[in-house]
Short mmCIF file of N, CA and C in Angstrom, two decimals:
data_model
loop_
_atom_site.label_atom_id
_atom_site.label_comp_id
_atom_site.label_asym_id
_atom_site.label_seq_id
_atom_site.Cartn_x
_atom_site.Cartn_y
_atom_site.Cartn_z
N MET N 22 -0.34 31.12 -15.39
CA MET N 22 -0.81 30.92 -14.03
C MET N 22 0.41 30.87 -13.11
N SER N 23 0.27 31.41 -11.95
CA SER N 23 1.36 31.39 -10.99
C SER N 23 1.61 29.97 -10.49
N THR N 24 2.82 29.74 -10.02
CA THR N 24 3.13 28.42 -9.46
C THR N 24 2.20 28.12 -8.30
N ARG N 25 1.92 29.11 -7.48
CA ARG N 25 1.04 28.90 -6.33
C ARG N 25 -0.36 28.48 -6.80
N GLY N 26 -0.89 29.19 -7.79
CA GLY N 26 -2.22 28.86 -8.29
C GLY N 26 -2.26 27.48 -8.90
N HIS N 27 -1.20 27.14 -9.64
CA HIS N 27 -1.14 25.81 -10.25
C HIS N 27 -1.04 24.73 -9.18
N VAL N 28 -0.23 24.98 -8.17
CA VAL N 28 -0.07 24.01 -7.08
C VAL N 28 -1.40 23.77 -6.39
N ILE N 29 -2.11 24.84 -6.10
CA ILE N 29 -3.40 24.69 -5.42
C ILE N 29 -4.38 23.93 -6.30
N ARG N 30 -4.45 24.29 -7.58
CA ARG N 30 -5.38 23.63 -8.48
C ARG N 30 -5.01 22.16 -8.66
N THR N 31 -3.73 21.87 -8.86
CA THR N 31 -3.29 20.50 -9.04
C THR N 31 -3.53 19.68 -7.78
N THR N 32 -3.18 20.23 -6.64
CA THR N 32 -3.36 19.51 -5.38
C THR N 32 -4.83 19.21 -5.13
N SER N 33 -5.68 20.18 -5.39
CA SER N 33 -7.12 19.97 -5.19
C SER N 33 -7.64 18.88 -6.10
N ALA N 34 -7.21 18.91 -7.36
CA ALA N 34 -7.67 17.89 -8.31
C ALA N 34 -7.19 16.51 -7.91
N MET N 35 -5.93 16.41 -7.50
CA MET N 35 -5.38 15.10 -7.11
C MET N 35 -6.05 14.60 -5.83
N ALA N 36 -6.30 15.50 -4.89
CA ALA N 36 -6.95 15.08 -3.64
C ALA N 36 -8.33 14.52 -3.91
N PHE N 37 -9.00 15.07 -4.92
CA PHE N 37 -10.33 14.57 -5.28
C PHE N 37 -10.23 13.28 -6.09
N ALA N 38 -9.29 13.23 -7.04
CA ALA N 38 -9.24 12.13 -8.00
C ALA N 38 -8.61 10.86 -7.44
N LEU N 39 -7.57 10.96 -6.65
CA LEU N 39 -6.86 9.76 -6.21
C LEU N 39 -7.75 8.76 -5.48
N PRO N 40 -8.55 9.19 -4.50
CA PRO N 40 -9.40 8.19 -3.84
C PRO N 40 -10.38 7.54 -4.81
N LEU N 41 -10.83 8.29 -5.80
CA LEU N 41 -11.75 7.71 -6.78
C LEU N 41 -11.06 6.66 -7.64
N LEU N 42 -9.82 6.93 -8.02
CA LEU N 42 -9.10 6.00 -8.89
C LEU N 42 -8.84 4.66 -8.22
N TRP N 43 -8.60 4.67 -6.93
CA TRP N 43 -8.30 3.41 -6.24
C TRP N 43 -9.48 2.45 -6.29
N GLY N 44 -10.70 2.97 -6.35
CA GLY N 44 -11.88 2.11 -6.34
C GLY N 44 -12.39 1.74 -7.72
N VAL N 45 -11.78 2.26 -8.78
CA VAL N 45 -12.27 2.02 -10.13
C VAL N 45 -11.52 0.85 -10.75
N PRO N 46 -12.24 -0.14 -11.28
CA PRO N 46 -11.55 -1.25 -11.93
C PRO N 46 -10.83 -0.76 -13.19
N SER N 47 -9.82 -1.48 -13.57
CA SER N 47 -9.05 -1.14 -14.76
C SER N 47 -9.95 -1.13 -15.99
N VAL N 48 -9.73 -0.16 -16.87
CA VAL N 48 -10.46 -0.10 -18.12
C VAL N 48 -10.24 -1.38 -18.92
N ALA N 49 -9.05 -1.94 -18.82
CA ALA N 49 -8.73 -3.14 -19.58
C ALA N 49 -9.50 -4.36 -19.09
N GLN N 50 -10.14 -4.26 -17.94
CA GLN N 50 -10.91 -5.39 -17.44
C GLN N 50 -12.25 -5.52 -18.13
N GLY N 51 -12.68 -4.48 -18.84
CA GLY N 51 -13.96 -4.51 -19.53
C GLY N 51 -13.91 -5.44 -20.74
N ALA N 52 -15.08 -5.90 -21.15
CA ALA N 52 -15.16 -6.79 -22.30
C ALA N 52 -14.68 -6.06 -23.54
N GLY N 53 -13.89 -6.74 -24.34
CA GLY N 53 -13.45 -6.20 -25.61
C GLY N 53 -12.31 -5.21 -25.53
N GLN N 54 -11.76 -4.97 -24.38
CA GLN N 54 -10.66 -4.03 -24.26
C GLN N 54 -9.35 -4.70 -24.66
N GLN N 55 -8.52 -3.93 -25.31
CA GLN N 55 -7.21 -4.43 -25.70
C GLN N 55 -6.21 -4.18 -24.58
N GLY N 56 -5.09 -4.87 -24.61
CA GLY N 56 -4.12 -4.85 -23.52
C GLY N 56 -3.38 -3.56 -23.28
N GLY N 57 -3.36 -2.60 -24.22
CA GLY N 57 -2.58 -1.39 -24.06
C GLY N 57 -2.93 -0.59 -22.82
N HIS N 58 -4.19 -0.57 -22.46
CA HIS N 58 -4.61 0.22 -21.30
C HIS N 58 -4.25 -0.45 -19.99
N GLN N 59 -4.13 -1.76 -19.98
CA GLN N 59 -3.80 -2.46 -18.74
C GLN N 59 -2.42 -2.05 -18.25
N GLY N 60 -1.46 -1.96 -19.16
CA GLY N 60 -0.13 -1.52 -18.77
C GLY N 60 -0.15 -0.09 -18.25
N ALA N 61 -0.99 0.74 -18.85
CA ALA N 61 -1.10 2.12 -18.39
C ALA N 61 -1.68 2.17 -16.98
N THR N 62 -2.70 1.38 -16.74
CA THR N 62 -3.32 1.37 -15.41
C THR N 62 -2.30 0.96 -14.36
N ALA N 63 -1.54 -0.07 -14.65
CA ALA N 63 -0.50 -0.51 -13.71
C ALA N 63 0.53 0.60 -13.50
N GLY N 64 0.88 1.30 -14.57
CA GLY N 64 1.83 2.40 -14.47
C GLY N 64 1.31 3.55 -13.63
N TYR N 65 0.02 3.88 -13.82
CA TYR N 65 -0.57 4.96 -13.02
C TYR N 65 -0.62 4.58 -11.54
N HIS N 66 -1.01 3.35 -11.27
CA HIS N 66 -1.05 2.90 -9.87
C HIS N 66 0.35 2.90 -9.26
N ALA N 67 1.34 2.45 -10.02
CA ALA N 67 2.72 2.44 -9.52
C ALA N 67 3.19 3.86 -9.21
N ALA N 68 2.85 4.81 -10.07
CA ALA N 68 3.25 6.20 -9.85
C ALA N 68 2.61 6.76 -8.58
N MET N 69 1.32 6.45 -8.39
CA MET N 69 0.63 6.95 -7.19
C MET N 69 1.17 6.29 -5.92
N GLU N 70 1.45 4.99 -5.99
CA GLU N 70 1.99 4.30 -4.83
C GLU N 70 3.37 4.83 -4.47
N LYS N 71 4.20 5.09 -5.50
CA LYS N 71 5.53 5.65 -5.26
C LYS N 71 5.41 7.03 -4.61
N MET N 72 4.49 7.85 -5.11
CA MET N 72 4.30 9.18 -4.53
C MET N 72 3.90 9.06 -3.06
N ASN N 73 2.96 8.18 -2.77
CA ASN N 73 2.52 8.01 -1.38
C ASN N 73 3.66 7.55 -0.49
N ARG N 74 4.48 6.60 -0.96
CA ARG N 74 5.63 6.13 -0.18
C ARG N 74 6.63 7.27 0.04
N ASP N 75 6.94 7.99 -1.05
CA ASP N 75 7.92 9.07 -0.95
C ASP N 75 7.45 10.17 -0.01
N MET N 76 6.17 10.50 -0.09
CA MET N 76 5.64 11.56 0.77
C MET N 76 5.64 11.12 2.24
N ALA N 77 5.32 9.86 2.48
CA ALA N 77 5.29 9.36 3.85
C ALA N 77 6.69 9.18 4.42
N ALA N 78 7.66 8.88 3.57
CA ALA N 78 9.02 8.60 4.03
C ALA N 78 9.78 9.86 4.42
N GLY N 79 9.47 10.95 3.77
CA GLY N 79 10.21 12.18 4.03
C GLY N 79 9.90 12.73 5.40
N PRO N 80 10.92 13.07 6.16
CA PRO N 80 10.65 13.61 7.50
C PRO N 80 10.02 15.00 7.39
N MET N 81 9.05 15.25 8.23
CA MET N 81 8.47 16.58 8.32
C MET N 81 9.35 17.40 9.24
N THR N 82 9.61 18.62 8.84
CA THR N 82 10.52 19.47 9.61
C THR N 82 9.80 20.32 10.63
N GLY N 83 8.50 20.47 10.47
CA GLY N 83 7.76 21.38 11.33
C GLY N 83 7.69 22.78 10.74
N ASN N 84 8.46 23.02 9.69
CA ASN N 84 8.42 24.29 8.98
C ASN N 84 7.42 24.13 7.84
N ALA N 85 6.26 24.75 7.97
CA ALA N 85 5.17 24.55 7.01
C ALA N 85 5.60 24.87 5.59
N ASP N 86 6.36 25.93 5.40
CA ASP N 86 6.78 26.31 4.05
C ASP N 86 7.70 25.27 3.44
N HIS N 87 8.68 24.83 4.21
CA HIS N 87 9.64 23.85 3.72
C HIS N 87 8.95 22.51 3.47
N ASP N 88 8.11 22.09 4.39
CA ASP N 88 7.41 20.81 4.22
C ASP N 88 6.51 20.85 3.00
N PHE N 89 5.83 21.97 2.79
CA PHE N 89 4.97 22.13 1.61
C PHE N 89 5.79 21.99 0.34
N ALA N 90 6.91 22.69 0.27
CA ALA N 90 7.76 22.64 -0.93
C ALA N 90 8.26 21.22 -1.17
N SER N 91 8.67 20.55 -0.11
CA SER N 91 9.18 19.18 -0.23
C SER N 91 8.09 18.23 -0.72
N LEU N 92 6.92 18.33 -0.12
CA LEU N 92 5.81 17.45 -0.52
C LEU N 92 5.35 17.74 -1.94
N MET N 93 5.30 19.01 -2.31
CA MET N 93 4.86 19.35 -3.66
C MET N 93 5.85 18.88 -4.71
N ALA N 94 7.14 18.91 -4.40
CA ALA N 94 8.13 18.39 -5.35
C ALA N 94 7.87 16.90 -5.60
N LYS N 95 7.55 16.17 -4.56
CA LYS N 95 7.25 14.74 -4.71
C LYS N 95 5.94 14.54 -5.48
N HIS N 96 4.97 15.37 -5.20
CA HIS N 96 3.69 15.33 -5.90
C HIS N 96 3.89 15.61 -7.40
N HIS N 97 4.69 16.63 -7.71
CA HIS N 97 4.96 16.96 -9.11
C HIS N 97 5.72 15.84 -9.80
N GLN N 98 6.61 15.16 -9.09
CA GLN N 98 7.32 14.03 -9.68
C GLN N 98 6.33 12.93 -10.06
N ALA N 99 5.31 12.72 -9.23
CA ALA N 99 4.29 11.73 -9.56
C ALA N 99 3.54 12.13 -10.83
N ALA N 100 3.28 13.42 -11.00
CA ALA N 100 2.62 13.89 -12.22
C ALA N 100 3.50 13.59 -13.43
N ILE N 101 4.80 13.79 -13.29
CA ILE N 101 5.73 13.48 -14.38
C ILE N 101 5.71 11.99 -14.67
N ASP N 102 5.74 11.18 -13.63
CA ASP N 102 5.71 9.72 -13.81
C ASP N 102 4.44 9.28 -14.54
N MET N 103 3.30 9.87 -14.17
CA MET N 103 2.04 9.52 -14.83
C MET N 103 2.03 10.01 -16.27
N ALA N 104 2.59 11.18 -16.53
CA ALA N 104 2.65 11.69 -17.90
C ALA N 104 3.53 10.79 -18.76
N ARG N 105 4.58 10.25 -18.19
CA ARG N 105 5.43 9.31 -18.95
C ARG N 105 4.68 8.03 -19.29
N VAL N 106 3.80 7.59 -18.40
CA VAL N 106 2.95 6.43 -18.70
C VAL N 106 2.06 6.76 -19.89
N GLU N 107 1.48 7.95 -19.90
CA GLU N 107 0.65 8.37 -21.03
C GLU N 107 1.45 8.35 -22.32
N LEU N 108 2.67 8.89 -22.30
CA LEU N 108 3.49 8.91 -23.51
C LEU N 108 3.83 7.50 -23.98
N GLU N 109 3.98 6.59 -23.04
CA GLU N 109 4.30 5.20 -23.40
C GLU N 109 3.08 4.46 -23.94
N HIS N 110 1.92 4.71 -23.36
CA HIS N 110 0.74 3.90 -23.70
C HIS N 110 -0.36 4.65 -24.45
N GLY N 111 -0.42 5.95 -24.30
CA GLY N 111 -1.51 6.72 -24.88
C GLY N 111 -1.38 6.88 -26.38
N ARG N 112 -2.51 7.08 -27.02
CA ARG N 112 -2.53 7.22 -28.47
C ARG N 112 -3.10 8.56 -28.94
N ASP N 113 -3.91 9.19 -28.11
CA ASP N 113 -4.57 10.42 -28.51
C ASP N 113 -3.55 11.56 -28.58
N PRO N 114 -3.44 12.23 -29.73
CA PRO N 114 -2.44 13.29 -29.88
C PRO N 114 -2.59 14.43 -28.86
N GLU N 115 -3.83 14.79 -28.54
CA GLU N 115 -4.03 15.87 -27.57
C GLU N 115 -3.55 15.46 -26.18
N MET N 116 -3.86 14.24 -25.76
CA MET N 116 -3.41 13.78 -24.44
C MET N 116 -1.90 13.61 -24.41
N ARG N 117 -1.31 13.20 -25.52
CA ARG N 117 0.15 13.06 -25.57
C ARG N 117 0.82 14.43 -25.46
N ARG N 118 0.24 15.44 -26.14
CA ARG N 118 0.78 16.81 -26.01
C ARG N 118 0.63 17.31 -24.58
N THR N 119 -0.53 17.03 -23.99
CA THR N 119 -0.76 17.45 -22.60
C THR N 119 0.25 16.78 -21.68
N ALA N 120 0.50 15.50 -21.90
CA ALA N 120 1.47 14.77 -21.06
C ALA N 120 2.85 15.41 -21.17
N GLN N 121 3.26 15.77 -22.39
CA GLN N 121 4.57 16.39 -22.56
C GLN N 121 4.60 17.76 -21.88
N GLU N 122 3.51 18.50 -21.98
CA GLU N 122 3.43 19.80 -21.30
C GLU N 122 3.53 19.63 -19.78
N VAL N 123 2.86 18.60 -19.26
CA VAL N 123 2.94 18.32 -17.82
C VAL N 123 4.38 18.07 -17.42
N ILE N 124 5.07 17.24 -18.19
CA ILE N 124 6.48 16.94 -17.88
C ILE N 124 7.30 18.22 -17.87
N ASP N 125 7.17 19.01 -18.93
CA ASP N 125 7.97 20.23 -19.03
C ASP N 125 7.68 21.20 -17.88
N LYS N 126 6.41 21.42 -17.58
CA LYS N 126 6.03 22.38 -16.53
C LYS N 126 6.39 21.87 -15.14
N GLN N 127 6.14 20.59 -14.90
CA GLN N 127 6.39 20.04 -13.57
C GLN N 127 7.89 19.98 -13.27
N GLN N 128 8.71 19.69 -14.30
CA GLN N 128 10.15 19.69 -14.08
C GLN N 128 10.62 21.07 -13.65
N LYS N 129 10.09 22.11 -14.30
CA LYS N 129 10.45 23.47 -13.93
C LYS N 129 9.99 23.79 -12.51
N GLU N 130 8.77 23.38 -12.18
CA GLU N 130 8.26 23.66 -10.84
C GLU N 130 9.06 22.92 -9.77
N ILE N 131 9.47 21.69 -10.05
CA ILE N 131 10.31 20.95 -9.10
C ILE N 131 11.63 21.70 -8.91
N ALA N 132 12.22 22.15 -10.01
CA ALA N 132 13.47 22.90 -9.91
C ALA N 132 13.27 24.18 -9.09
N ASP N 133 12.15 24.87 -9.32
CA ASP N 133 11.86 26.09 -8.55
C ASP N 133 11.70 25.78 -7.06
N LEU N 134 10.99 24.71 -6.75
CA LEU N 134 10.79 24.32 -5.35
C LEU N 134 12.11 23.95 -4.69
N ARG N 135 12.94 23.20 -5.40
CA ARG N 135 14.24 22.80 -4.84
C ARG N 135 15.14 24.02 -4.64
N THR N 136 15.09 24.95 -5.59
CA THR N 136 15.87 26.18 -5.44
C THR N 136 15.42 26.94 -4.20
N TRP N 137 14.10 27.05 -4.03
CA TRP N 137 13.57 27.73 -2.85
C TRP N 137 14.04 27.03 -1.59
N MET N 138 13.94 25.69 -1.56
CA MET N 138 14.36 24.95 -0.36
C MET N 138 15.84 25.14 -0.07
N SER N 139 16.66 25.23 -1.11
CA SER N 139 18.09 25.41 -0.87
C SER N 139 18.39 26.80 -0.31
N ARG N 140 17.55 27.76 -0.64
CA ARG N 140 17.73 29.12 -0.11
C ARG N 140 17.08 29.31 1.25
N HIS N 141 16.20 28.38 1.62
CA HIS N 141 15.47 28.49 2.89
C HIS N 141 15.58 27.17 3.66
N PRO N 142 16.71 26.91 4.29
CA PRO N 142 16.85 25.66 5.04
C PRO N 142 15.73 25.51 6.08
N SER N 143 15.37 24.29 6.35
CA SER N 143 14.22 24.02 7.23
C SER N 143 14.48 24.37 8.69
N ARG N 144 15.67 24.20 9.16
CA ARG N 144 16.09 24.46 10.55
C ARG N 144 15.07 24.00 11.53
#
């Protein structure tokens, strides 16, 4: 899939999922749940809060292309942060593989976005 297609799909999914996650109680709050998921929930929330702070803190240049690349790099970093939470707390082999794939792909996409930004100053 192209970077553009992935960015659109990922952004759409996050735009839909993030508001839902804020209103959902932690899985660990349910009866009989063990503590492993509570740490993950805190980690996911911390990653989302960091992304929101980072995105809000960065100055917008008025250049739609540059601003998009800058915001997406921060968004992809949040995906990496959440994938690291999965690797730390998750147990399912498929989800752990997916988390590692997210890290690998998002790191490359961040590098691609930063390379593009370095070649196209915002002015």
